[in-house]
GROMACS .gro file of C-alpha atoms in nm:
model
  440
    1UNK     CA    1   0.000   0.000   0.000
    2UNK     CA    2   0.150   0.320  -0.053
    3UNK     CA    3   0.195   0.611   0.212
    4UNK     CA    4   0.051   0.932   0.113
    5UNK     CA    5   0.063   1.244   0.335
    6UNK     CA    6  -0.277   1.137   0.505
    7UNK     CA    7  -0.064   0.892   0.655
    8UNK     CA    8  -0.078   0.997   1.033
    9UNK     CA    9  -0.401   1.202   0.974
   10UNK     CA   10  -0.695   1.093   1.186
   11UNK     CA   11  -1.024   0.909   1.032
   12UNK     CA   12  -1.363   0.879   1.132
   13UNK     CA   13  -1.600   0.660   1.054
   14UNK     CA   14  -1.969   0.762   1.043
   15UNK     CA   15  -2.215   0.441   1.122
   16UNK     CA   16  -2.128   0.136   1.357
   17UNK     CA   17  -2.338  -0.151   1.185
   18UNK     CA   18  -2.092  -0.403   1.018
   19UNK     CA   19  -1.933  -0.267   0.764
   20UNK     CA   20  -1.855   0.061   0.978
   21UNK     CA   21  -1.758  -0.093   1.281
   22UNK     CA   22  -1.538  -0.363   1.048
   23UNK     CA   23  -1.400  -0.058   0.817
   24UNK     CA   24  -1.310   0.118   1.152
   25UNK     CA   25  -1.090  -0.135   1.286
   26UNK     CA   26  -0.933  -0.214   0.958
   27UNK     CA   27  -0.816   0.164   0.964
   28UNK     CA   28  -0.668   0.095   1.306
   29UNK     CA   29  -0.531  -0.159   1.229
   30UNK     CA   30  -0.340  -0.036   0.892
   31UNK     CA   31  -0.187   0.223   1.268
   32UNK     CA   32  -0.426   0.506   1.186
   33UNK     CA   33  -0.603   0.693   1.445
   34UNK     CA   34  -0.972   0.609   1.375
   35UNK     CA   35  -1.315   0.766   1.562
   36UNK     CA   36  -1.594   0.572   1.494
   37UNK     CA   37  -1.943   0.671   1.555
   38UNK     CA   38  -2.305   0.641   1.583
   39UNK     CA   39  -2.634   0.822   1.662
   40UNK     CA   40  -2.738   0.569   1.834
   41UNK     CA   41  -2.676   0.469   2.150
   42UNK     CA   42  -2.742   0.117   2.224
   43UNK     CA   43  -2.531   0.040   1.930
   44UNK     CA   44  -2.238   0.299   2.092
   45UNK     CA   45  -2.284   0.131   2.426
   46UNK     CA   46  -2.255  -0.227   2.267
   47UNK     CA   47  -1.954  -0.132   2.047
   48UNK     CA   48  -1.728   0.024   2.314
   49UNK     CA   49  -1.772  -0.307   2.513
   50UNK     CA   50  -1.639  -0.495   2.166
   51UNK     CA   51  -2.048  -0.681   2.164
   52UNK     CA   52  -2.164  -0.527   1.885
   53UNK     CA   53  -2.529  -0.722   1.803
   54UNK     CA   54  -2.404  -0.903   1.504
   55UNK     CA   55  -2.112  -1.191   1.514
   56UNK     CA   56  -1.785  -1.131   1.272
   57UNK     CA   57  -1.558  -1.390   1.289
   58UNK     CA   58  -1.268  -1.204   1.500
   59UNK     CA   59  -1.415  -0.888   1.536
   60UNK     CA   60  -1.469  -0.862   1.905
   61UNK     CA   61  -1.111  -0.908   1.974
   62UNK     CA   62  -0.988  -0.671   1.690
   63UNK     CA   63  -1.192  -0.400   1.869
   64UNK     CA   64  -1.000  -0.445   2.216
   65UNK     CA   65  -0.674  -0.447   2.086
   66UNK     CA   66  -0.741  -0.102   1.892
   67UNK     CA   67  -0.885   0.030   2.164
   68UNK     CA   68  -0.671  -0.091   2.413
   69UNK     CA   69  -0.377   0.023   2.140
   70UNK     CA   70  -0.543   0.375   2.145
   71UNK     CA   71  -0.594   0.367   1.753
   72UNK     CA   72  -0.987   0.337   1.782
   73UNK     CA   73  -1.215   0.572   1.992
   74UNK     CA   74  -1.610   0.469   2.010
   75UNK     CA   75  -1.848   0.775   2.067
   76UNK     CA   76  -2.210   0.876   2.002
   77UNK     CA   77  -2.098   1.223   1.876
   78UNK     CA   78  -2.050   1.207   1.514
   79UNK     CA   79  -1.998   1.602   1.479
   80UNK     CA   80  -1.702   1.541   1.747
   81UNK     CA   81  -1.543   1.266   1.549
   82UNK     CA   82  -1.579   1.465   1.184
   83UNK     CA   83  -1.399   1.745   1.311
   84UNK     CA   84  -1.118   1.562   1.446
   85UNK     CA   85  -1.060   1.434   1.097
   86UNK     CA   86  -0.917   1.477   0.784
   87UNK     CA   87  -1.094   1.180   0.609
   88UNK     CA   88  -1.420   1.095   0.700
   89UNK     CA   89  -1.639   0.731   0.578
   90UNK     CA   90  -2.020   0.743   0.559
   91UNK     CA   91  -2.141   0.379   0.591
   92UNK     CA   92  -2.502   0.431   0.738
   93UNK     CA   93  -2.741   0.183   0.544
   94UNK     CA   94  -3.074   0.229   0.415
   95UNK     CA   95  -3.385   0.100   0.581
   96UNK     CA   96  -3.723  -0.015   0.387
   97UNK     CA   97  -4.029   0.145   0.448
   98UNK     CA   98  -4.372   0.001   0.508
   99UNK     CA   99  -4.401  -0.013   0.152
  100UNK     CA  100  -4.138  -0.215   0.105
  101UNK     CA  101  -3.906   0.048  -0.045
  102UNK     CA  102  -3.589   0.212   0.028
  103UNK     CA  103  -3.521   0.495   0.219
  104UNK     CA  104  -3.216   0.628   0.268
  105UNK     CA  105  -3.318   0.904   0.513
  106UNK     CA  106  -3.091   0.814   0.798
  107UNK     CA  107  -2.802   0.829   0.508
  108UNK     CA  108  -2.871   1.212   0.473
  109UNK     CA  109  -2.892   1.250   0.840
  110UNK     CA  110  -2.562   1.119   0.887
  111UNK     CA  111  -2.452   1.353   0.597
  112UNK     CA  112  -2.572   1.624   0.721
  113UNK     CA  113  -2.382   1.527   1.066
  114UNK     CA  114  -2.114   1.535   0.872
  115UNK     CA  115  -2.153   1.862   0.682
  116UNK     CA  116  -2.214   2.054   1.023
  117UNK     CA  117  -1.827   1.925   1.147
  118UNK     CA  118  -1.668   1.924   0.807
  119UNK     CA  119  -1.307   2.017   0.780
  120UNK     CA  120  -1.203   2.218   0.502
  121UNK     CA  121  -0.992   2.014   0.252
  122UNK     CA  122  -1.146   1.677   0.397
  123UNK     CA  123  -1.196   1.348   0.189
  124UNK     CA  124  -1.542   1.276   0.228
  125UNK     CA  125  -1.643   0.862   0.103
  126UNK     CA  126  -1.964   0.741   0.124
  127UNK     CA  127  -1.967   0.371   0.171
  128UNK     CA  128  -2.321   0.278   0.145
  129UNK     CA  129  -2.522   0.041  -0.046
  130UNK     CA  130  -2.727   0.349  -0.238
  131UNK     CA  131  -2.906   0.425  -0.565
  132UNK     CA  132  -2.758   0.532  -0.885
  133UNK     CA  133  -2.700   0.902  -0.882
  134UNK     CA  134  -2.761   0.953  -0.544
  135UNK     CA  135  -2.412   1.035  -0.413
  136UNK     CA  136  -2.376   1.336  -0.643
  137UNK     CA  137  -2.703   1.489  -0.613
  138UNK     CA  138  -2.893   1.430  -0.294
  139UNK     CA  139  -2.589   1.291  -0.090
  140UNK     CA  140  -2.351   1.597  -0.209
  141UNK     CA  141  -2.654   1.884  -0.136
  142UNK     CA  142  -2.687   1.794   0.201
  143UNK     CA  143  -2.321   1.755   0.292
  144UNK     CA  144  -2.270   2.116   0.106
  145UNK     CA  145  -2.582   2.276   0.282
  146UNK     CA  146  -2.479   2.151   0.617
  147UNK     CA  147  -2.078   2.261   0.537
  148UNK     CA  148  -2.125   2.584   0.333
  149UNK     CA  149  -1.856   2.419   0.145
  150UNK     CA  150  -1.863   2.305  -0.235
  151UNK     CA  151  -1.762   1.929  -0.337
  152UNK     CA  152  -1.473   1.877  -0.561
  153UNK     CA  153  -1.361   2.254  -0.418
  154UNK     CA  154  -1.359   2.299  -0.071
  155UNK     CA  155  -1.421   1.904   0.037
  156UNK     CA  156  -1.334   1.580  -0.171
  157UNK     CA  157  -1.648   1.373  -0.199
  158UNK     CA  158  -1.608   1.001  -0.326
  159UNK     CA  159  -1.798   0.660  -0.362
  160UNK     CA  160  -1.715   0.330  -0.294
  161UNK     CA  161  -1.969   0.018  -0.342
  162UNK     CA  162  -1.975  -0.177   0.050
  163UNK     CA  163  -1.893  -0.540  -0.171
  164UNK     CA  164  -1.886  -0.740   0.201
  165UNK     CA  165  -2.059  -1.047   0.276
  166UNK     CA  166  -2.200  -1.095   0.646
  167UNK     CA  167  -1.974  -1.330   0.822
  168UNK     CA  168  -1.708  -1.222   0.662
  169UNK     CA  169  -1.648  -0.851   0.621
  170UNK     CA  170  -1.334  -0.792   0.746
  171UNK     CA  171  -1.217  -1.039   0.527
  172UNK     CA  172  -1.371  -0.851   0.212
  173UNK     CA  173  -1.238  -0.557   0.317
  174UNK     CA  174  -0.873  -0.687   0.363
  175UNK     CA  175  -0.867  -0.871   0.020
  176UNK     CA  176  -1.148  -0.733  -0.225
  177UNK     CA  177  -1.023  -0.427  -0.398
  178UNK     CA  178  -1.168  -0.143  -0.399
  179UNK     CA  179  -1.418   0.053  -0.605
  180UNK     CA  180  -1.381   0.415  -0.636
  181UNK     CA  181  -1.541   0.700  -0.820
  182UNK     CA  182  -1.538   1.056  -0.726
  183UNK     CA  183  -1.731   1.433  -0.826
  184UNK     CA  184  -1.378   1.498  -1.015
  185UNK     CA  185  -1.034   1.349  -1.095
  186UNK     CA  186  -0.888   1.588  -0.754
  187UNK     CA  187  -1.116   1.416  -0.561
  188UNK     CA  188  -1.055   1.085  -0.723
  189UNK     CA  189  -0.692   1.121  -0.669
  190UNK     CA  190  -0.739   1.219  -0.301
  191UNK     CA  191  -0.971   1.006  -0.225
  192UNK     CA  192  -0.723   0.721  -0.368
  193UNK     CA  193  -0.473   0.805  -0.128
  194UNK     CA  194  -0.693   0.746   0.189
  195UNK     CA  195  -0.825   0.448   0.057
  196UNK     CA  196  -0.485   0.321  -0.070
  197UNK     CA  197  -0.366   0.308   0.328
  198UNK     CA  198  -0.605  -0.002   0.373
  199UNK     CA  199  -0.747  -0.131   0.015
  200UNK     CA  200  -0.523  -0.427  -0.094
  201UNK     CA  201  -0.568  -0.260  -0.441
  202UNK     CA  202  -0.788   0.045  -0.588
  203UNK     CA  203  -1.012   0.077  -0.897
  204UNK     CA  204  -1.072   0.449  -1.002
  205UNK     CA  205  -1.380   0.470  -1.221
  206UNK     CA  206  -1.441   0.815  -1.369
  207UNK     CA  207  -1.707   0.891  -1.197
  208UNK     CA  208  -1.968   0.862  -0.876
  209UNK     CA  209  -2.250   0.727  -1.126
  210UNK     CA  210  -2.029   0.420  -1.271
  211UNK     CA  211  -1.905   0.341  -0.897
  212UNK     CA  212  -2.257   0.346  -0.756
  213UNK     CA  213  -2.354   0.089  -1.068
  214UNK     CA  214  -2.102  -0.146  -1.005
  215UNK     CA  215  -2.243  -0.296  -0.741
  216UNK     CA  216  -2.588  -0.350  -0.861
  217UNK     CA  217  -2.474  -0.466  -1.222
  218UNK     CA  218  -2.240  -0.726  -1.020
  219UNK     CA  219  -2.556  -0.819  -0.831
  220UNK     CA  220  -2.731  -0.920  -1.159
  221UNK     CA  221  -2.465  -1.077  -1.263
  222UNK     CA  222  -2.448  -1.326  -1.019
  223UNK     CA  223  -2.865  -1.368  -1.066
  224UNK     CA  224  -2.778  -1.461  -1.418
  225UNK     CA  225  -2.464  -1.663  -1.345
  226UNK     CA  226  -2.649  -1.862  -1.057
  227UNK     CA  227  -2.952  -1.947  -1.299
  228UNK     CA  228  -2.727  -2.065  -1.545
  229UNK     CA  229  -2.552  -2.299  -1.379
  230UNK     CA  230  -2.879  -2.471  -1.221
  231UNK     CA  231  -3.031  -2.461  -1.577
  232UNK     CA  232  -2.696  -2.663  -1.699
  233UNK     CA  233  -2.738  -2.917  -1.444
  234UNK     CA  234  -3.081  -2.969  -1.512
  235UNK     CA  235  -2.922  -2.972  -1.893
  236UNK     CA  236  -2.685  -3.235  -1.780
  237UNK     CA  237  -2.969  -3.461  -1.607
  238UNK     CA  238  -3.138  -3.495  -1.958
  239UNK     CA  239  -2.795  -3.554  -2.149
  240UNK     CA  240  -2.707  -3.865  -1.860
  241UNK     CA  241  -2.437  -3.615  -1.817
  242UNK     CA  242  -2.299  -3.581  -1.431
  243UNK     CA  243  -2.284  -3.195  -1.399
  244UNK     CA  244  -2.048  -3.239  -1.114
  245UNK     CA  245  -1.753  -3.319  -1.328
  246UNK     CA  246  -1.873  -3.086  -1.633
  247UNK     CA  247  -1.931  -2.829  -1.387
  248UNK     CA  248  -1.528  -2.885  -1.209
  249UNK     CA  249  -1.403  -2.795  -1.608
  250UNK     CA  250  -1.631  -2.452  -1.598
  251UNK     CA  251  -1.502  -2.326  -1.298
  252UNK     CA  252  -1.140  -2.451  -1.303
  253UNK     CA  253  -1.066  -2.327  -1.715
  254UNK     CA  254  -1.354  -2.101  -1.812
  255UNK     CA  255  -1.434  -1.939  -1.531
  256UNK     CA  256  -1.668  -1.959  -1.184
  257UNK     CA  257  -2.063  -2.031  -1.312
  258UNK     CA  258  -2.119  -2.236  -0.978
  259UNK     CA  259  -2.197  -1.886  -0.803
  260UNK     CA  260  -2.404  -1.899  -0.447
  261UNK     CA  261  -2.677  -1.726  -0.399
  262UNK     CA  262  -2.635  -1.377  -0.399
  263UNK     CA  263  -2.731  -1.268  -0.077
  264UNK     CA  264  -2.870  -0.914  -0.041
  265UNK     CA  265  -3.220  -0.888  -0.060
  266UNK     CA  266  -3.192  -0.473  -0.011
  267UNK     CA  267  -2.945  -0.505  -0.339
  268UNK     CA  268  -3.262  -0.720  -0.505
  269UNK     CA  269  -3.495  -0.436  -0.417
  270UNK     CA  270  -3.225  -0.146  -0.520
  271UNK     CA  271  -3.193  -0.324  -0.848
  272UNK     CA  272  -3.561  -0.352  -0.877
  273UNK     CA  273  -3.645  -0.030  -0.805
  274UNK     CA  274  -3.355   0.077  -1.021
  275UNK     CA  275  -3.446  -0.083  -1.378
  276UNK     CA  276  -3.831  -0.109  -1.262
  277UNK     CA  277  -3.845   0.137  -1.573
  278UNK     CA  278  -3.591  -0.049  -1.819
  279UNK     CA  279  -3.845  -0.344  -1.995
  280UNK     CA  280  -3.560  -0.554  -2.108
  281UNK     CA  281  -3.350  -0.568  -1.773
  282UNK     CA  282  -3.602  -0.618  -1.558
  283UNK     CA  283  -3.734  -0.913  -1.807
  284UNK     CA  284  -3.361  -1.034  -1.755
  285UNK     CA  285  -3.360  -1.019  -1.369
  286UNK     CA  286  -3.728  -1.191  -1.310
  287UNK     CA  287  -3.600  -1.454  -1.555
  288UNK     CA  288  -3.322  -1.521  -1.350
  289UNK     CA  289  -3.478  -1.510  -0.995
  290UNK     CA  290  -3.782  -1.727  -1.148
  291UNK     CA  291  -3.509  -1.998  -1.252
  292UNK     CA  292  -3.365  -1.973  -0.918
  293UNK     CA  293  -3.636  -2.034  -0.694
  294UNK     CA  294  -3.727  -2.329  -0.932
  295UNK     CA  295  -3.454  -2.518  -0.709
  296UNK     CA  296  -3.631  -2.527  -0.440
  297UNK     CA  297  -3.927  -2.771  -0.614
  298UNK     CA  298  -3.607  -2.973  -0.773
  299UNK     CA  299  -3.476  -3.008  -0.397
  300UNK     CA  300  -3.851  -3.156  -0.244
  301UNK     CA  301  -3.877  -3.371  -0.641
  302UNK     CA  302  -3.518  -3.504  -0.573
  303UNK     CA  303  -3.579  -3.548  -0.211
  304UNK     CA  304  -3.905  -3.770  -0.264
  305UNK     CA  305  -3.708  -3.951  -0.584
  306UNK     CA  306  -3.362  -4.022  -0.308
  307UNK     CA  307  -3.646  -4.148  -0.055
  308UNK     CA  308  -3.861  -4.393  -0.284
  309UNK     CA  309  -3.480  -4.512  -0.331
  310UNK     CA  310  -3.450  -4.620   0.012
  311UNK     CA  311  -3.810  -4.763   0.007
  312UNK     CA  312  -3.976  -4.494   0.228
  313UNK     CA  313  -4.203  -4.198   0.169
  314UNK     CA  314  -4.150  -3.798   0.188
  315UNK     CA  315  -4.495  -3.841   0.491
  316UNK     CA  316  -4.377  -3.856   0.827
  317UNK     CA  317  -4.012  -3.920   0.696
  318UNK     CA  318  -3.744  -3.697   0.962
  319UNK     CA  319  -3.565  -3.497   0.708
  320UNK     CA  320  -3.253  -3.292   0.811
  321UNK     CA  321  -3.142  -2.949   0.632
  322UNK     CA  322  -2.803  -2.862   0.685
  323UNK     CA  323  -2.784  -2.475   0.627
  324UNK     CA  324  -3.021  -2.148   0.631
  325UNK     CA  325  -2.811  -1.902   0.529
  326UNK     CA  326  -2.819  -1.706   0.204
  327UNK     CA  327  -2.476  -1.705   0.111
  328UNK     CA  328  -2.167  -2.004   0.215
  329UNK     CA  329  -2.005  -1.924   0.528
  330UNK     CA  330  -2.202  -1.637   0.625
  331UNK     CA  331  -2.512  -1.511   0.864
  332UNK     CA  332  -2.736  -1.401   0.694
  333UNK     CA  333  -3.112  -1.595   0.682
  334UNK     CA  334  -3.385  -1.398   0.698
  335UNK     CA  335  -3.453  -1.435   0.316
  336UNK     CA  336  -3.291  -1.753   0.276
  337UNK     CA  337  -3.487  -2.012   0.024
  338UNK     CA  338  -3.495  -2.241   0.270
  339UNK     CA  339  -3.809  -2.093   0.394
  340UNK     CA  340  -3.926  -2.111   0.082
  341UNK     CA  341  -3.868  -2.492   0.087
  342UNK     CA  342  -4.017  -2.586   0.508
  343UNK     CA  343  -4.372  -2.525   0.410
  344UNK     CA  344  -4.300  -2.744   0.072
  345UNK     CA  345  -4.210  -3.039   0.316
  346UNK     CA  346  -4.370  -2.969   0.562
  347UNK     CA  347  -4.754  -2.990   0.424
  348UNK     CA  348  -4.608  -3.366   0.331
  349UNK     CA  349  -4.623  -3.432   0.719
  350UNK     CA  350  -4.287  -3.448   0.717
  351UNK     CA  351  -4.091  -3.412   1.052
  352UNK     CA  352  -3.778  -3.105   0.941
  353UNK     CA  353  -3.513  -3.035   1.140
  354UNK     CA  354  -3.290  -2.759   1.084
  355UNK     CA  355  -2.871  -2.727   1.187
  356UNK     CA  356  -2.654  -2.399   1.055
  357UNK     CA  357  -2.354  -2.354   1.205
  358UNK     CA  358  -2.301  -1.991   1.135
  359UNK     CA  359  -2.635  -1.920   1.352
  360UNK     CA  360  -2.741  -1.916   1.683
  361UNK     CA  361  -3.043  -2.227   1.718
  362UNK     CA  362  -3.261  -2.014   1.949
  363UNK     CA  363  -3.156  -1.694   1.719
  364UNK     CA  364  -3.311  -1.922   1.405
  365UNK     CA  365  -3.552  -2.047   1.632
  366UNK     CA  366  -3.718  -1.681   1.677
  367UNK     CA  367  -3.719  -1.599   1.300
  368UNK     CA  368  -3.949  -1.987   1.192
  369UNK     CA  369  -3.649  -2.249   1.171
  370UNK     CA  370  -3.720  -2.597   1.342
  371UNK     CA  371  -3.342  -2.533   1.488
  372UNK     CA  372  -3.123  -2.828   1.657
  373UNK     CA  373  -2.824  -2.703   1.874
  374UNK     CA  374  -2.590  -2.923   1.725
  375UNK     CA  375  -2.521  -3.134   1.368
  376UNK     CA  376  -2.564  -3.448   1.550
  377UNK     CA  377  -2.878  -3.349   1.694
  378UNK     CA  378  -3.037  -3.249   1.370
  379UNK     CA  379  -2.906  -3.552   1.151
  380UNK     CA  380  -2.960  -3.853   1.409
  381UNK     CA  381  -3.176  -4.061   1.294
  382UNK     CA  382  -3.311  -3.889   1.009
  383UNK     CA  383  -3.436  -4.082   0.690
  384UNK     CA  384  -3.297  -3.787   0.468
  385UNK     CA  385  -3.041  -3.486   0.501
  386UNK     CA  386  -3.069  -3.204   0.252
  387UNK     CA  387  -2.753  -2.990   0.186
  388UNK     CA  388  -2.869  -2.629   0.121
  389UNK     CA  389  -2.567  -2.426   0.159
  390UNK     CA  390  -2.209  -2.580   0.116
  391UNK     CA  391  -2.050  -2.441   0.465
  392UNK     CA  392  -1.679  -2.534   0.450
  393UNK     CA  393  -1.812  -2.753   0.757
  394UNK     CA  394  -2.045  -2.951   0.574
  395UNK     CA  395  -1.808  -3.010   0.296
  396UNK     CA  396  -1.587  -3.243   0.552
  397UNK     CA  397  -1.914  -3.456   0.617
  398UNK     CA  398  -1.729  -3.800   0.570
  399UNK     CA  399  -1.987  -4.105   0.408
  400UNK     CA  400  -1.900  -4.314   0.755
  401UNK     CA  401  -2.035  -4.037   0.956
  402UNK     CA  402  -2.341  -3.982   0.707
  403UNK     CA  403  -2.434  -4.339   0.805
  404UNK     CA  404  -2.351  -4.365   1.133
  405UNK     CA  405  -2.607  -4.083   1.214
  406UNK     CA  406  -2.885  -4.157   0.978
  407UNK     CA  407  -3.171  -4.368   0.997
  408UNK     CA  408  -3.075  -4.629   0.714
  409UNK     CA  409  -3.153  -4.704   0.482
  410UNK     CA  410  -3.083  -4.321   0.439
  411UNK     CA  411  -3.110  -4.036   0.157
  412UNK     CA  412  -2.839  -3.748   0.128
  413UNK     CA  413  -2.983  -3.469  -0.140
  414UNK     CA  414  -2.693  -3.239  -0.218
  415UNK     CA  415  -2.819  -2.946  -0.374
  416UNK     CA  416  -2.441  -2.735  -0.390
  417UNK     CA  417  -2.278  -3.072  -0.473
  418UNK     CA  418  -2.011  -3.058  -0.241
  419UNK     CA  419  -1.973  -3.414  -0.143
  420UNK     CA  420  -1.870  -3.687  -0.297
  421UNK     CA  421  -2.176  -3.893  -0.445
  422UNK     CA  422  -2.040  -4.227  -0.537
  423UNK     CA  423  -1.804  -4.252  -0.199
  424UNK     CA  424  -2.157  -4.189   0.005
  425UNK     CA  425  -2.394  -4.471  -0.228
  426UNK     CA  426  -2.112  -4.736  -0.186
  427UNK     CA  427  -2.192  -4.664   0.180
  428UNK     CA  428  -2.522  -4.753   0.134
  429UNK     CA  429  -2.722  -4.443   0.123
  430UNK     CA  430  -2.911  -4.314  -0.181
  431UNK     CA  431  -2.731  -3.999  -0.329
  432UNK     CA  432  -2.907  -3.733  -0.523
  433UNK     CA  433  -2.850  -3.371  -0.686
  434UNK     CA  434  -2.876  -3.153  -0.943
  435UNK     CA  435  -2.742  -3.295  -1.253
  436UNK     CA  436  -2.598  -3.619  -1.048
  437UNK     CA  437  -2.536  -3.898  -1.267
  438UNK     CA  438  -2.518  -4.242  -1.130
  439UNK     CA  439  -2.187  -4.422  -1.239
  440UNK     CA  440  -2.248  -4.737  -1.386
   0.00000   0.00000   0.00000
């Protein structure tokens, strides 16, 4: 990373939900003096005692030791923090509104925060999920009402897309590069520097509206990409073709079309709202989700098909899902299509049993999921275990522990196709997935 004069400036960061409270320990981390804050309180209080109300994988402890360090100060006083600094991140989120639409009203209150502190010559970045054209209209008004200053004259004023996951933002923001457009090519350059002190690497983009599309056209993308691949496995089931091996070829020499999920549903309703007026991409993005959340009839068709195989029925059979979240490896579940897929088995009487190690049981519990505390307790004795997201944990699920806790003869239905199907039927148990193709 390279060392511009910012380097031993201090920072703020305005916003302490996950990707603020993550970005503001990555700064301290990278040595910089960093002041993060947030209007609200309960989240200020929770965040000084490094319990913030969401889990990151190391995140707790990264807060002490800036603290403790000195490099990160909590507060409730945004207006404080902004005028201690010479660089200044907006990360507040948007909410939805009763009518299901976004509203990105606490993003211009933090703005205007901002404005009312604002140093002159500061690099402002907003690093918020927000529409196209936003950041240099609305977003820049505020901020120059509240300052008296102009953007691109007084104040630098810069975008960059928030491309985390949850579970694992600090990771993103250690090893994704960075997206960055900017009013003009001063602020661009400025705006460079700051981000250059903790981005492993930095994409300028000419302007605010190209860096504010980036995200959503990446979102689309993987819509598209994800529908094609489960339209080439079901492709590969009517060719006798096992998509598992075709699919290892795609990824390894032409490139990843085994994409998860994606997993924002505020980016779904962004990009909704976005080309709700453009015919063709909005035909291209239904098209895509419809294809999508066609898997989960294939999962209850193959799980019925995997169960005939062991001579037993979908009624009153204890099925197992391993996995509710919406994305590998990560939290998120409260728009996961696996509770698209409970009611499907559940009006079969079937007895469903849910395990996700990435979640809480009584935290799943709250939000609908028939939750087990443990793997074990989920899978014991169950007549078939779906695979819904391919956790690195479940991908170490050996065939001799398949059948030691199932209720054989036993069904595994591997939707990601993570495990290895002939090693699990020469165990005994009935393998299925999309595009799976029995070897002879």
């Amino acid at each position: 990373m390279s060392q511009p004069h910012f380097a031993g400036a201090e920072f703020s960061v305005i916003g302490l939900g996950r990707d603020g409270l993550c970005l503001a320990c990555i700064i301290a981390e990278a040595g910089l003096k960093v002041y993060a804050s947030d209007p609200d309180r309960e989240l200020v209080y929770l965040s000084a005692r490094a319990s913030p109300p969401y889990h990151e994988p190391k995140l707790n402890e990264l807060i002490k030791k800036c603290m403790n360090n000195g490099r990160l100060a909590i507060s409730g006083n945004p207006r404080e923090a902004v005028s201690k600094s010479s660089a200044i991140f907006i990360t507040t989120p948007p909410t939805t509104d009763e009518a299901g639409k976004l509203d990105f009203t606490p993003l211009q209150d933090s703005c205007r925060e901002v404005g009312m502190a604002l140093n002159r010559g500061a690099v402002v970045i907003v690093k918020s999920l927000v529409s196209v054209g936003l950041t240099g209209s609305l977003l820049r008004e505020v901020l120059e009402e509240a300052s008296g200053f102009k953007a691109g004259k007084d104040f630098h004023l810069a975008y960059s897309p928030p491309r985390t996951r949850p579970g694992r933002v600090l990771k993103d923001l250690r090893d994704k590069p960075w997206i960055l457009g900017a009013v003009n090519e001063r602020s661009l350059a400025e705006a460079s520097r700051v981000v250059g002190l903790v981005a492993p690497k930095v994409f300028g983009l000419p302007s605010l509206r190209a860096a504010e599309a980036v995200q959503l056209l990446e979102y689309l993308r993987m819509e598209v990409d994800l529908a094609l691949a489960n339209q080439l496995a079901r492709l590969c089931e009517r060719l006798d073709v096992d998509y598992g091996e075709v699919r290892n070829v795609l990824e390894k020499e032409l490139g990843n079309t085994g994409l998860p999920k994606p997993e924002s549903q505020t980016l779904h309703q962004l990009l909704t709202e976005t080309i709700g007026e453009s015919p063709s991409g909005l035909r291209l993005l239904k098209s895509a989700r419809l294809v999508n959340e066609e898997m989960v009839k294939l999962a209850v068709k193959l799980t019925k098909e995997a169960l005939r195989g062991c001579g037993k029925r979908l009624r009153r059979s204890k099925i197992a899902i391993l996995g509710v979240s919406e994305t590998p490896d990560s939290e998120s579940a409260r728009k996961s299509p696996v509770l698209k897929l409970l009611p499907a088995l559940s009006r079969a009487r079937a007895q469903i049993a849910v395990y996700d190690p990435k979640h809480n049981y009584r935290a799943l519990q709250s939000i609908g999921y028939p939750a087990e505390r443990s793997l074990s307790d989920a899978v014991k004795n169950s007549d078939c275990i779906i695979i819904a997201v391919p956790h690195k944990e479940f991908r170490q699920l050996t065939p001799k522990k398949l059948k030691t806790l199932t209720n054989m003869p036993a069904a595994v239905v591997d939707m990601p196709r993570i495990l290895d199907g002939t090693a699990i039927e020469a165990k005994g148990l009935v393998y299925a997935g999309p595009g799976w193709r029995k070897k002879p």
